[in-house]
Amino acid sequence: MIKPPVSDNESTRLQSLQDLNILDTPAEERFDRLTRLAKRMFDVPIALVSLVDENRQWFKSSAGLDATETARDISFCGHTILQDGILLITDATKDERFADNPLVVKDPRIRFYAGCPLRHIDGSKLGTLCIIDRKPRDFDDDDLQSLKDLAELAERELMAVQMATLDELTKISNRRGFMTLAQKALNLCYRTKMPAALVFFDLDGFKAINDQFGHAEGDRALIIFGQTMQAVFRDSDVFARLGGDEFVVLLTQAEAKTAMTTIARFRTEIEKHNAENSNAYNISFSDGVLRIEKNLQPPIEDLLNEADVLMYEKKHLKKERRKLAAGSRL
């Protein structure tokens, strides 16, 4: 047996897969419909939408197979994502890569395999739409084209998943994506007694930027804010644009003091951008930092509301100080 090597762009590929927020999610009819169709169309016992994670292949949809995942090092799909076209194995017992593979010598006793890579919009290959038979068989050009057509439909569904959880402007998670990822991260924090903090951001004077400089410039300010979040916060943190000029980050493994230090570093990066760019306005923000109590375990929606209140209290106080400062100069 030959184990599938990792792809040349493995880190990018895995990040693109993680960004979909689809691993370990429940079955969905839009993917199940495609595997049922492939199973009937090619008269095979098994059809899968398989996503190749770091150490496993996980099945978003499985028609004819009870397993939800298998190890990546014995997967056929791990080989498929290394090439551009369809991987076709007419008889696995005669292929040195697979002849003694556990999936061939034991259940499900694969003999025939045809898998088409599923691509992300950045070109990364995330997994496959594949069909499997327990007996050797041929596959002609028409069959290859039909499998490719079905794979393109699966790709569209995967991209629809991403568009539903990705903010189109800033390219970071949107509210829906954040709520899903943050709740998973919170559940882990609750189980392991890991400290966490939630920070709610609101840009200061954003309406004035739009009114004075136009919405294109307002969009640019939002994009810069999102890019700075990506640069400052860790991979283990969950951050998003909630909508309008509101952003949020869930900091894991972070006590309140750590959260304050991180936000100070983020503010420094925003101020650095302001200093290096000769815009007629500066990007600034107000924030509300909420320490998450490990023993209470409130849902993410309640925590968001609490952090939002804290943020607006600070924003209101900031406005009052400006008024007093302006009055003292008169």
Coordinates of C-alpha atoms in Angstrom, one line a residue:
M1 CA 0.0 0.0 0.0
I2 CA 1.2 3.5 -0.8
K3 CA 0.0 6.2 1.6
P4 CA -1.1 9.5 0.0
P5 CA 1.4 12.3 0.5
V6 CA 0.3 15.7 1.6
S7 CA -0.3 18.3 -1.0
D8 CA 2.1 21.1 -1.8
N9 CA -0.3 23.7 -0.5
E10 CA -1.4 21.7 2.5
S11 CA -1.6 24.5 5.0
T12 CA -3.7 26.7 2.7
R13 CA -5.8 23.7 1.8
L14 CA -6.6 22.9 5.4
Q15 CA -7.3 26.5 6.3
S16 CA -9.8 26.7 3.4
L17 CA -11.4 23.5 4.6
Q18 CA -11.6 24.9 8.1
D19 CA -13.1 28.2 6.9
L20 CA -16.0 26.3 5.5
N21 CA -17.2 25.4 9.0
I22 CA -18.6 22.2 7.6
L23 CA -16.6 19.4 9.3
D24 CA -18.6 17.3 11.7
T25 CA -21.9 19.0 10.8
P26 CA -25.2 17.0 10.4
A27 CA -26.2 15.5 7.1
E28 CA -27.8 17.9 4.6
E29 CA -30.3 17.0 1.8
R30 CA -28.5 19.0 -0.8
F31 CA -25.4 16.8 -0.5
D32 CA -27.4 13.6 0.2
R33 CA -29.3 14.2 -3.0
L34 CA -26.1 14.2 -5.0
T35 CA -24.8 10.9 -3.5
R36 CA -28.1 9.2 -4.1
L37 CA -28.1 10.4 -7.7
A38 CA -24.6 9.2 -8.2
K39 CA -25.4 5.8 -6.7
R40 CA -28.4 5.3 -9.0
M41 CA -26.7 6.8 -12.1
F42 CA -23.7 4.6 -12.0
D43 CA -25.4 1.6 -10.4
V44 CA -22.8 1.4 -7.6
P45 CA -23.4 0.4 -3.9
I46 CA -21.5 3.4 -2.5
A47 CA -21.3 7.1 -3.3
L48 CA -19.6 9.7 -1.0
V49 CA -19.0 13.4 -0.6
S50 CA -15.6 13.1 1.2
L51 CA -13.6 16.0 2.7
V52 CA -10.0 15.3 3.4
D53 CA -9.0 16.7 6.8
E54 CA -5.4 16.7 8.3
N55 CA -5.5 13.0 9.5
R56 CA -8.9 11.7 8.3
Q57 CA -11.4 11.8 5.4
W58 CA -14.8 12.8 6.7
F59 CA -18.0 12.1 4.8
K60 CA -20.4 15.0 4.5
S61 CA -22.7 12.6 2.7
S62 CA -22.6 8.8 2.5
A63 CA -24.9 6.7 0.5
G64 CA -24.4 3.0 1.1
L65 CA -21.7 3.2 3.7
D66 CA -22.3 3.4 7.5
A67 CA -18.9 4.9 8.4
T68 CA -18.7 8.7 8.9
E69 CA -14.9 8.8 8.4
T70 CA -11.7 6.8 7.8
A71 CA -8.0 7.5 8.3
R72 CA -6.5 9.7 5.7
D73 CA -3.4 7.5 5.2
I74 CA -5.6 4.6 3.9
S75 CA -7.9 6.8 1.9
F76 CA -8.4 6.7 -1.9
C77 CA -9.6 10.3 -1.8
G78 CA -6.2 11.4 -0.2
H79 CA -4.7 10.4 -3.6
T80 CA -7.4 12.0 -5.6
I81 CA -6.9 15.5 -4.2
L82 CA -3.3 15.4 -5.5
Q83 CA -4.3 15.5 -9.1
D84 CA -6.4 17.7 -11.3
G85 CA -8.7 15.2 -12.9
I86 CA -10.7 12.1 -11.9
L87 CA -8.8 9.3 -10.2
L88 CA -10.0 6.1 -11.8
I89 CA -9.2 2.6 -10.3
T90 CA -11.0 -0.1 -12.2
D91 CA -9.6 -3.0 -10.0
A92 CA -7.9 -2.0 -6.8
T93 CA -6.4 -5.5 -6.3
K94 CA -4.2 -4.8 -9.4
D95 CA -3.0 -1.4 -8.3
E96 CA 0.1 -1.3 -6.1
R97 CA -1.1 1.8 -4.3
F98 CA -4.2 0.0 -3.0
A99 CA -3.8 -3.8 -3.4
D100 CA -3.2 -4.4 0.3
N101 CA -5.1 -1.4 1.6
P102 CA -7.4 -2.3 4.5
L103 CA -10.4 -0.8 2.6
V104 CA -9.6 -3.3 -0.1
V105 CA -8.8 -6.5 1.8
K106 CA -11.5 -5.8 4.4
D107 CA -14.9 -4.1 4.4
P108 CA -16.0 -2.4 2.3
R109 CA -13.8 -4.4 0.0
I110 CA -13.3 -1.7 -2.6
R111 CA -12.5 -2.9 -6.1
F112 CA -13.6 -0.1 -8.3
Y113 CA -13.2 3.6 -7.4
A114 CA -13.8 6.8 -9.3
G115 CA -13.3 10.1 -7.5
C116 CA -13.4 13.7 -8.8
P117 CA -11.7 16.5 -6.7
L118 CA -13.8 19.2 -5.2
R119 CA -12.2 22.6 -5.4
H120 CA -12.4 25.6 -3.3
I121 CA -12.7 29.0 -5.0
D122 CA -8.9 29.5 -4.2
G123 CA -8.1 26.4 -6.1
S124 CA -7.4 24.2 -3.1
K125 CA -8.8 20.6 -3.4
L126 CA -10.9 20.0 -0.3
G127 CA -12.1 16.5 -1.0
T128 CA -14.0 14.4 -3.6
L129 CA -17.3 13.2 -5.0
C130 CA -16.5 9.5 -5.4
I131 CA -18.3 6.3 -6.3
I132 CA -17.2 2.8 -5.2
D133 CA -18.1 -0.7 -6.3
R134 CA -17.2 -4.1 -4.7
K135 CA -16.4 -5.6 -8.1
P136 CA -14.1 -4.5 -10.9
R137 CA -15.7 -2.5 -13.7
D138 CA -15.0 -0.3 -16.7
F139 CA -15.8 3.4 -17.0
D140 CA -16.1 5.2 -20.3
D141 CA -15.7 8.8 -21.3
D142 CA -19.4 9.5 -20.9
D143 CA -19.3 8.2 -17.4
L144 CA -16.3 10.3 -16.6
Q145 CA -18.1 13.5 -17.8
S146 CA -21.2 12.6 -15.8
L147 CA -19.2 12.2 -12.7
K148 CA -17.4 15.5 -13.3
D149 CA -20.8 17.2 -13.8
L150 CA -22.0 15.9 -10.5
A151 CA -18.8 17.0 -8.8
E152 CA -19.3 20.5 -10.1
L153 CA -22.7 20.5 -8.4
A154 CA -21.1 19.4 -5.2
E155 CA -18.5 22.2 -5.5
R156 CA -21.3 24.8 -5.9
E157 CA -23.0 23.5 -2.7
L158 CA -19.7 23.7 -0.8
M159 CA -19.2 27.3 -1.9
A160 CA -22.8 28.1 -1.0
V161 CA -21.9 26.9 2.5
Q162 CA -19.0 29.2 2.7
M163 CA -20.9 32.2 1.3
A164 CA -23.5 31.6 4.0
T165 CA -20.9 31.9 6.8
L166 CA -18.4 34.4 5.2
D167 CA -18.7 38.2 5.2
E168 CA -18.4 39.0 1.5
L169 CA -16.7 42.4 2.1
T170 CA -14.0 41.6 4.7
K171 CA -13.6 37.9 3.9
I172 CA -13.8 37.0 7.6
S173 CA -16.7 35.1 9.3
N174 CA -20.1 36.7 9.3
R175 CA -22.6 36.6 12.2
R176 CA -23.8 33.1 11.3
G177 CA -20.3 31.7 10.9
F178 CA -19.3 33.2 14.2
M179 CA -22.3 31.9 16.1
T180 CA -21.5 28.4 15.0
L181 CA -17.7 28.5 15.5
A182 CA -17.8 30.5 18.8
Q183 CA -20.3 28.1 20.4
K184 CA -18.1 25.1 19.5
A185 CA -15.1 26.9 21.0
L186 CA -17.1 27.9 24.1
N187 CA -18.2 24.3 24.6
L188 CA -14.6 23.2 24.6
C189 CA -13.7 26.0 27.0
Y190 CA -16.5 24.9 29.4
R191 CA -15.4 21.3 29.3
T192 CA -11.7 21.9 29.9
K193 CA -12.2 24.9 32.3
M194 CA -10.2 27.0 29.8
P195 CA -10.4 30.8 30.4
A196 CA -12.0 32.9 27.6
A197 CA -13.1 36.4 26.9
L198 CA -15.5 38.0 24.4
V199 CA -14.7 41.4 22.9
F200 CA -17.4 43.5 21.1
F201 CA -16.1 46.2 18.7
D202 CA -17.9 49.2 17.2
L203 CA -16.1 51.6 14.9
D204 CA -16.2 55.2 16.1
G205 CA -17.6 57.8 13.7
F206 CA -18.3 55.3 10.9
K207 CA -21.4 57.1 9.7
A208 CA -19.3 60.3 9.3
I209 CA -16.8 58.4 7.1
N210 CA -19.6 57.3 4.8
D211 CA -21.2 60.7 4.7
Q212 CA -18.1 62.7 4.1
F213 CA -16.0 60.4 2.0
G214 CA -18.5 58.0 0.4
H215 CA -19.5 54.4 1.0
A216 CA -16.5 53.1 -1.0
E217 CA -14.2 54.7 1.6
G218 CA -16.4 53.3 4.4
D219 CA -16.0 49.8 2.9
R220 CA -12.3 50.3 2.8
A221 CA -12.2 51.1 6.5
L222 CA -14.1 47.9 7.3
I223 CA -11.8 45.9 5.1
I224 CA -8.7 47.3 6.9
F225 CA -10.3 46.6 10.3
G226 CA -11.0 43.0 9.2
Q227 CA -7.5 42.5 7.8
T228 CA -6.0 43.9 11.1
M229 CA -8.0 41.3 13.0
Q230 CA -6.6 38.6 10.9
A231 CA -3.1 39.8 11.5
V232 CA -3.3 40.3 15.3
F233 CA -5.6 37.5 16.6
R234 CA -4.5 33.9 16.9
D235 CA -5.8 30.9 14.8
S236 CA -7.4 29.7 18.0
D237 CA -9.5 32.9 18.3
V238 CA -12.8 33.3 16.6
F239 CA -13.5 36.7 15.1
A240 CA -16.1 38.0 12.7
R241 CA -17.9 41.0 11.3
L242 CA -21.4 40.9 12.8
G243 CA -22.8 43.5 10.4
G244 CA -22.5 47.2 9.7
D245 CA -19.5 48.5 11.7
E246 CA -19.8 45.9 14.5
F247 CA -17.1 43.2 14.9
V248 CA -16.4 40.6 17.6
V249 CA -13.7 38.2 18.8
L250 CA -13.8 35.3 21.2
L251 CA -10.4 34.9 22.8
T252 CA -9.7 31.4 24.1
Q253 CA -7.1 30.6 26.7
A254 CA -7.3 34.2 27.7
E255 CA -7.9 35.7 31.2
A256 CA -9.2 39.3 31.3
K257 CA -5.7 40.7 31.6
T258 CA -4.6 38.8 28.5
A259 CA -7.6 40.0 26.7
M260 CA -6.8 43.6 27.6
T261 CA -3.2 43.2 26.4
T262 CA -4.4 41.7 23.1
I263 CA -6.8 44.5 22.5
A264 CA -4.1 47.1 23.3
R265 CA -1.9 45.4 20.7
F266 CA -4.8 45.5 18.2
R267 CA -5.3 49.2 18.9
T268 CA -1.7 49.8 18.3
E269 CA -1.9 48.2 14.9
I270 CA -4.9 50.3 14.0
E271 CA -3.1 53.5 15.1
K272 CA 0.0 52.4 13.1
H273 CA -2.1 52.1 10.0
N274 CA -3.5 55.6 10.7
A275 CA 0.0 57.0 11.0
E276 CA 1.3 55.3 7.9
N277 CA -1.7 56.4 5.7
S278 CA -2.5 60.0 4.9
N279 CA -6.3 59.6 5.0
A280 CA -8.5 62.5 6.0
Y281 CA -9.9 60.4 8.8
N282 CA -8.5 57.9 11.4
I283 CA -10.0 54.5 12.1
S284 CA -10.9 54.2 15.8
F285 CA -13.1 51.9 17.8
S286 CA -14.8 51.3 21.1
D287 CA -14.8 47.9 22.7
G288 CA -16.5 45.9 25.4
V289 CA -14.5 43.1 27.0
L290 CA -16.4 40.4 28.8
R291 CA -14.7 37.8 31.0
I292 CA -16.5 34.5 30.5
E293 CA -17.4 32.7 33.7
K294 CA -16.5 29.0 33.3
N295 CA -19.0 27.8 35.8
L296 CA -22.1 29.5 34.3
Q297 CA -22.0 28.3 30.7
P298 CA -24.3 30.8 29.1
P299 CA -25.0 30.6 25.3
I300 CA -23.0 32.7 22.9
E301 CA -26.0 34.9 22.1
D302 CA -26.3 36.0 25.8
L303 CA -22.6 36.7 26.0
L304 CA -22.8 38.9 22.8
N305 CA -25.5 41.0 24.3
E306 CA -23.5 41.5 27.5
A307 CA -20.4 42.5 25.6
D308 CA -22.5 44.8 23.5
V309 CA -23.8 46.6 26.6
L310 CA -20.2 47.0 27.9
M311 CA -19.1 48.4 24.6
Y312 CA -21.8 51.0 24.4
E313 CA -21.2 52.1 28.0
K314 CA -17.6 52.8 27.0
K315 CA -18.6 54.5 23.8
H316 CA -21.1 56.8 25.6
L317 CA -18.4 57.7 28.2
K318 CA -16.0 58.5 25.4
K319 CA -18.6 60.8 23.8
E320 CA -19.2 62.6 27.1
R321 CA -15.5 63.2 27.6
R322 CA -15.2 64.7 24.2
K323 CA -18.1 67.0 24.9
L324 CA -16.5 68.1 28.2
A325 CA -13.2 68.6 26.4
A326 CA -14.8 70.7 23.7
G327 CA -16.7 72.8 26.3
S328 CA -13.5 73.5 28.3
R329 CA -11.9 74.9 25.1
L330 CA -14.7 77.5 24.6

